[in-house]
Short mmCIF file of C-alpha atoms and ligand atoms in Angstrom, two decimals:
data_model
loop_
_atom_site.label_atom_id
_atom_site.label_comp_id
_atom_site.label_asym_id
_atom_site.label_seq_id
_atom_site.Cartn_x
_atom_site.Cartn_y
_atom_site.Cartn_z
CA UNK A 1 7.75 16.67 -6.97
CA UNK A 2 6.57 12.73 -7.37
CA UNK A 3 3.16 11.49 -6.27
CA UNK A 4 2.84 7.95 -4.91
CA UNK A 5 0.27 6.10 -3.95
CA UNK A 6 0.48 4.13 -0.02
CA UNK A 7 -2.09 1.87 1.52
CA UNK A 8 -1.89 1.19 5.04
CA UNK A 9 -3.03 -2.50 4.77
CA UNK A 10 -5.78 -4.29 7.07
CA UNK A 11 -3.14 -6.25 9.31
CA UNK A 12 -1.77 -3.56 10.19
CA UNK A 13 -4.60 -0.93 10.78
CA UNK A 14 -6.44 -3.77 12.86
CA UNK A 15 -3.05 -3.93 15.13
CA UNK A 16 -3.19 -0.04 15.87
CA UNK A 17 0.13 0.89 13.87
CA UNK A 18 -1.64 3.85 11.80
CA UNK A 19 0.32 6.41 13.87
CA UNK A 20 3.84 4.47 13.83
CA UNK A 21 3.77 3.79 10.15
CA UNK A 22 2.71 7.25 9.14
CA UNK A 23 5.25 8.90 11.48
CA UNK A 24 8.11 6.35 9.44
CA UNK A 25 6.60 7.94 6.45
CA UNK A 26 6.89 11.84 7.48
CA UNK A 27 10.11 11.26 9.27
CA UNK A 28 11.21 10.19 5.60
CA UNK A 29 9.96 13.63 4.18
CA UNK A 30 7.24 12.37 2.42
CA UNK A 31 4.02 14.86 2.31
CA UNK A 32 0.81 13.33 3.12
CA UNK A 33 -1.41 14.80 0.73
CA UNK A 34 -4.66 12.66 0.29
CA UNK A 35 -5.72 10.22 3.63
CA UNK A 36 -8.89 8.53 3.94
CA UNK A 37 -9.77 5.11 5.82
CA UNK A 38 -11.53 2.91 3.50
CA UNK A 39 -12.95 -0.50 3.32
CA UNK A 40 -12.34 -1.62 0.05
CA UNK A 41 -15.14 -4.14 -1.73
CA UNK A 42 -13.83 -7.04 -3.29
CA UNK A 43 -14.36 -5.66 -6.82
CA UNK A 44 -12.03 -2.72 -6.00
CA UNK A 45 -9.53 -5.13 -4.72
CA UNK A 46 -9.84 -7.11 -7.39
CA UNK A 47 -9.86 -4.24 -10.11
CA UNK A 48 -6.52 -2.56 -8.13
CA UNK A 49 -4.80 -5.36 -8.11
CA UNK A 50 -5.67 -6.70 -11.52
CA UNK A 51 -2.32 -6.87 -12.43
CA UNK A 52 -2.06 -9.88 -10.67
CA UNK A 53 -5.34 -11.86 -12.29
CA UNK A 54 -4.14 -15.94 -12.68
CA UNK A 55 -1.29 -15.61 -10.04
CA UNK A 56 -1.79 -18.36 -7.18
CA UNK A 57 -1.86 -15.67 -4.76
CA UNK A 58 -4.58 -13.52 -6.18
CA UNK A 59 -7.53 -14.42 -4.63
CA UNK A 60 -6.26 -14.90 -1.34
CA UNK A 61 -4.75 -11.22 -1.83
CA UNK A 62 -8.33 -9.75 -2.69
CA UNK A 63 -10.10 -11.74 0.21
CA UNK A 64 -7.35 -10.27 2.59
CA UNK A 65 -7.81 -6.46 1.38
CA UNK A 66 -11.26 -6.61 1.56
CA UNK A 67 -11.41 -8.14 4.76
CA UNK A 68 -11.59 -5.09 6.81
CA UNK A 69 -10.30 -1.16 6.46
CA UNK A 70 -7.12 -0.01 5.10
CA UNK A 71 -5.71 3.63 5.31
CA UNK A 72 -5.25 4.86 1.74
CA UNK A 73 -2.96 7.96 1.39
CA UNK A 74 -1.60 9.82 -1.76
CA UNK A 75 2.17 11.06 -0.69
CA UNK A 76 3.97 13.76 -2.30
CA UNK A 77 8.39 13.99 -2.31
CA UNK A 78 11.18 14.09 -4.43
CA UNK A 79 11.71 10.78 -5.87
CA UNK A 80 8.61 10.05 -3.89
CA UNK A 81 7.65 6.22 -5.60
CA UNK A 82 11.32 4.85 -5.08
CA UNK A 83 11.82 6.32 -1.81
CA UNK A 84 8.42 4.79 -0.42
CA UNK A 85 9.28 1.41 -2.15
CA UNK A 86 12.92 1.78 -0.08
CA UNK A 87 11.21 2.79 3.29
CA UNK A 88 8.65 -0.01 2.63
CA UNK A 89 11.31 -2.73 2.53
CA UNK A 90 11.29 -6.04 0.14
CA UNK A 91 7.38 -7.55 -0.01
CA UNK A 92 8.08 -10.97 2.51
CA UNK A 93 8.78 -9.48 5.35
CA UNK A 94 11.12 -11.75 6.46
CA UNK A 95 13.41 -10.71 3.41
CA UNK A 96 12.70 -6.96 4.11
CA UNK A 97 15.81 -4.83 5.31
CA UNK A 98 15.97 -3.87 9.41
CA UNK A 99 14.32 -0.53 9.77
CA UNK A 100 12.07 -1.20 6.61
CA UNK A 101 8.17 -0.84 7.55
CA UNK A 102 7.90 -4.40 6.60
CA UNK A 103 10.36 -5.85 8.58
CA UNK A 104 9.21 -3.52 11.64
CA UNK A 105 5.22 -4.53 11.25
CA UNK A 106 4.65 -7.68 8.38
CA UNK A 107 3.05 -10.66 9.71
CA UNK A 108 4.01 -12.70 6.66
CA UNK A 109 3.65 -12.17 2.77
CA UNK A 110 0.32 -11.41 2.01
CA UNK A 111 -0.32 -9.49 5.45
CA UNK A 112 3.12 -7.08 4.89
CA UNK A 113 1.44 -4.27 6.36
CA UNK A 114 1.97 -2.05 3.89
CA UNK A 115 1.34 -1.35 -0.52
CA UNK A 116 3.79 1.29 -2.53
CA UNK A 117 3.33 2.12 -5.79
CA UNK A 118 6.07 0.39 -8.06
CA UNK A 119 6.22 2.72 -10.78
CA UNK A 120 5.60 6.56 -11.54
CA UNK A 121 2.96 4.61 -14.19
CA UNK A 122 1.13 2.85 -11.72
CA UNK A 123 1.68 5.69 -9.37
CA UNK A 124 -0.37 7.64 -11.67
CA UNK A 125 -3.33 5.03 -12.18
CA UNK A 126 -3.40 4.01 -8.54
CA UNK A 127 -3.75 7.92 -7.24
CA UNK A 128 -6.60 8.39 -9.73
CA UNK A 129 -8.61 4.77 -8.93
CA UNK A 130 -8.88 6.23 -5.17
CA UNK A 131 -8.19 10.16 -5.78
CA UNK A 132 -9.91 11.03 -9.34
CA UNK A 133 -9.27 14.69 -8.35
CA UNK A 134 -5.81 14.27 -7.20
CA UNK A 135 -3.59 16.38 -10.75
N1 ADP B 201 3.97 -15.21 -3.23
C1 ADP B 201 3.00 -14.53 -2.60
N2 ADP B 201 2.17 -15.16 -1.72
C2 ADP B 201 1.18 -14.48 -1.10
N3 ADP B 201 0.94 -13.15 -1.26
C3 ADP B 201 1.74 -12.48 -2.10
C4 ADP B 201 2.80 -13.14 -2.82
N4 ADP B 201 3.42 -12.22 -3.58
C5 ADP B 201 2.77 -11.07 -3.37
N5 ADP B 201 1.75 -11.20 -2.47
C6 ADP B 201 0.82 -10.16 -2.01
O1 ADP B 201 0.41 -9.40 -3.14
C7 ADP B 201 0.84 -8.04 -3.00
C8 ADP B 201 1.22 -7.50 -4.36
O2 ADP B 201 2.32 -8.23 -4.84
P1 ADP B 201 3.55 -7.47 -5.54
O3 ADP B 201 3.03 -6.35 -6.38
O4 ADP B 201 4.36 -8.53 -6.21
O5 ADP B 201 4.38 -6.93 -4.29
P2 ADP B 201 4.62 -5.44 -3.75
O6 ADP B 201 3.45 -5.15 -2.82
O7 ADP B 201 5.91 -5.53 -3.00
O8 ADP B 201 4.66 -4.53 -4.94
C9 ADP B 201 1.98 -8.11 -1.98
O9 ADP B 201 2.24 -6.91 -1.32
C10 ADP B 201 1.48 -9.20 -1.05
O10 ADP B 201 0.48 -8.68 -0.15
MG1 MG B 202 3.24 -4.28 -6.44
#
């Protein structure tokens, strides 16, 4: 069993799809093992996504996921990361695959409704920045 980490991002909490992505999750056979509704500050935005420090997009990303509550969930499967990433779809969600979560509910590239761990490594660090208990 694989732990990911999934954010429910502020587009699409604001737009009362909670229930539709999660069930797109489950139906997938992921496990929800962790939820919790959180509005991030912009230093955990900033210190999540720090990965992408310098890129023209960064501070626009920060502002946007600390601009008003996300739903942040650890999930638990078999192969969990690269199924999430495949149920998830490609990150513009005009690129993303019909049936993807992205496709279904992105507004446009920075509001794409939804964030999936890439790797099992940053699986592993993004669990414990919101879960420090979680393994
Ligand atoms: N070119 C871009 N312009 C605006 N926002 C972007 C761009 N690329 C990525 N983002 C935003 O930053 C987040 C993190 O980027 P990245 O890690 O590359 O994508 P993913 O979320 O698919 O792993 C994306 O989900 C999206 O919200
Ligand atoms: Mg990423």
């Amino acid at each position: 069993m694989e732990k990911t980490l999934f954010i429910i991002k502020p587009d699409a909490v604001k737009r009362n799809r909670i229930g539709r992505i999660l069930s797109m999750v489950e139906e997938a056979g992921l496990k929800i093992i962790r939820l919790s509704l959180m509005h991030l500050s912009r230093e955990q935005a900033c210190e999540f996504y720090a990965m992408h420090r310098g890129k023209e997009f960064y501070e626009k990303l920060v502002d946007y996921m600390s601009s008003a509550p996300c739903v942040v969930c650890v999930l638990e499967g078999n192969d969990a990361v690269k199924l999430l990433r495949s149920i998830c779809g490609a990150t513009d969600p005009t690129l993303a695959a019909p049936g993807t979560i992205r496709s279904e509910f992105g507004i446009n590239i920075t509001m794409n409704s939804v964030h999936a761990s890439d790797s099992s490594e940053s699986a592993k660090r993004e669990v414990k920045f919101f879960f420090p208990e979680v393994e």
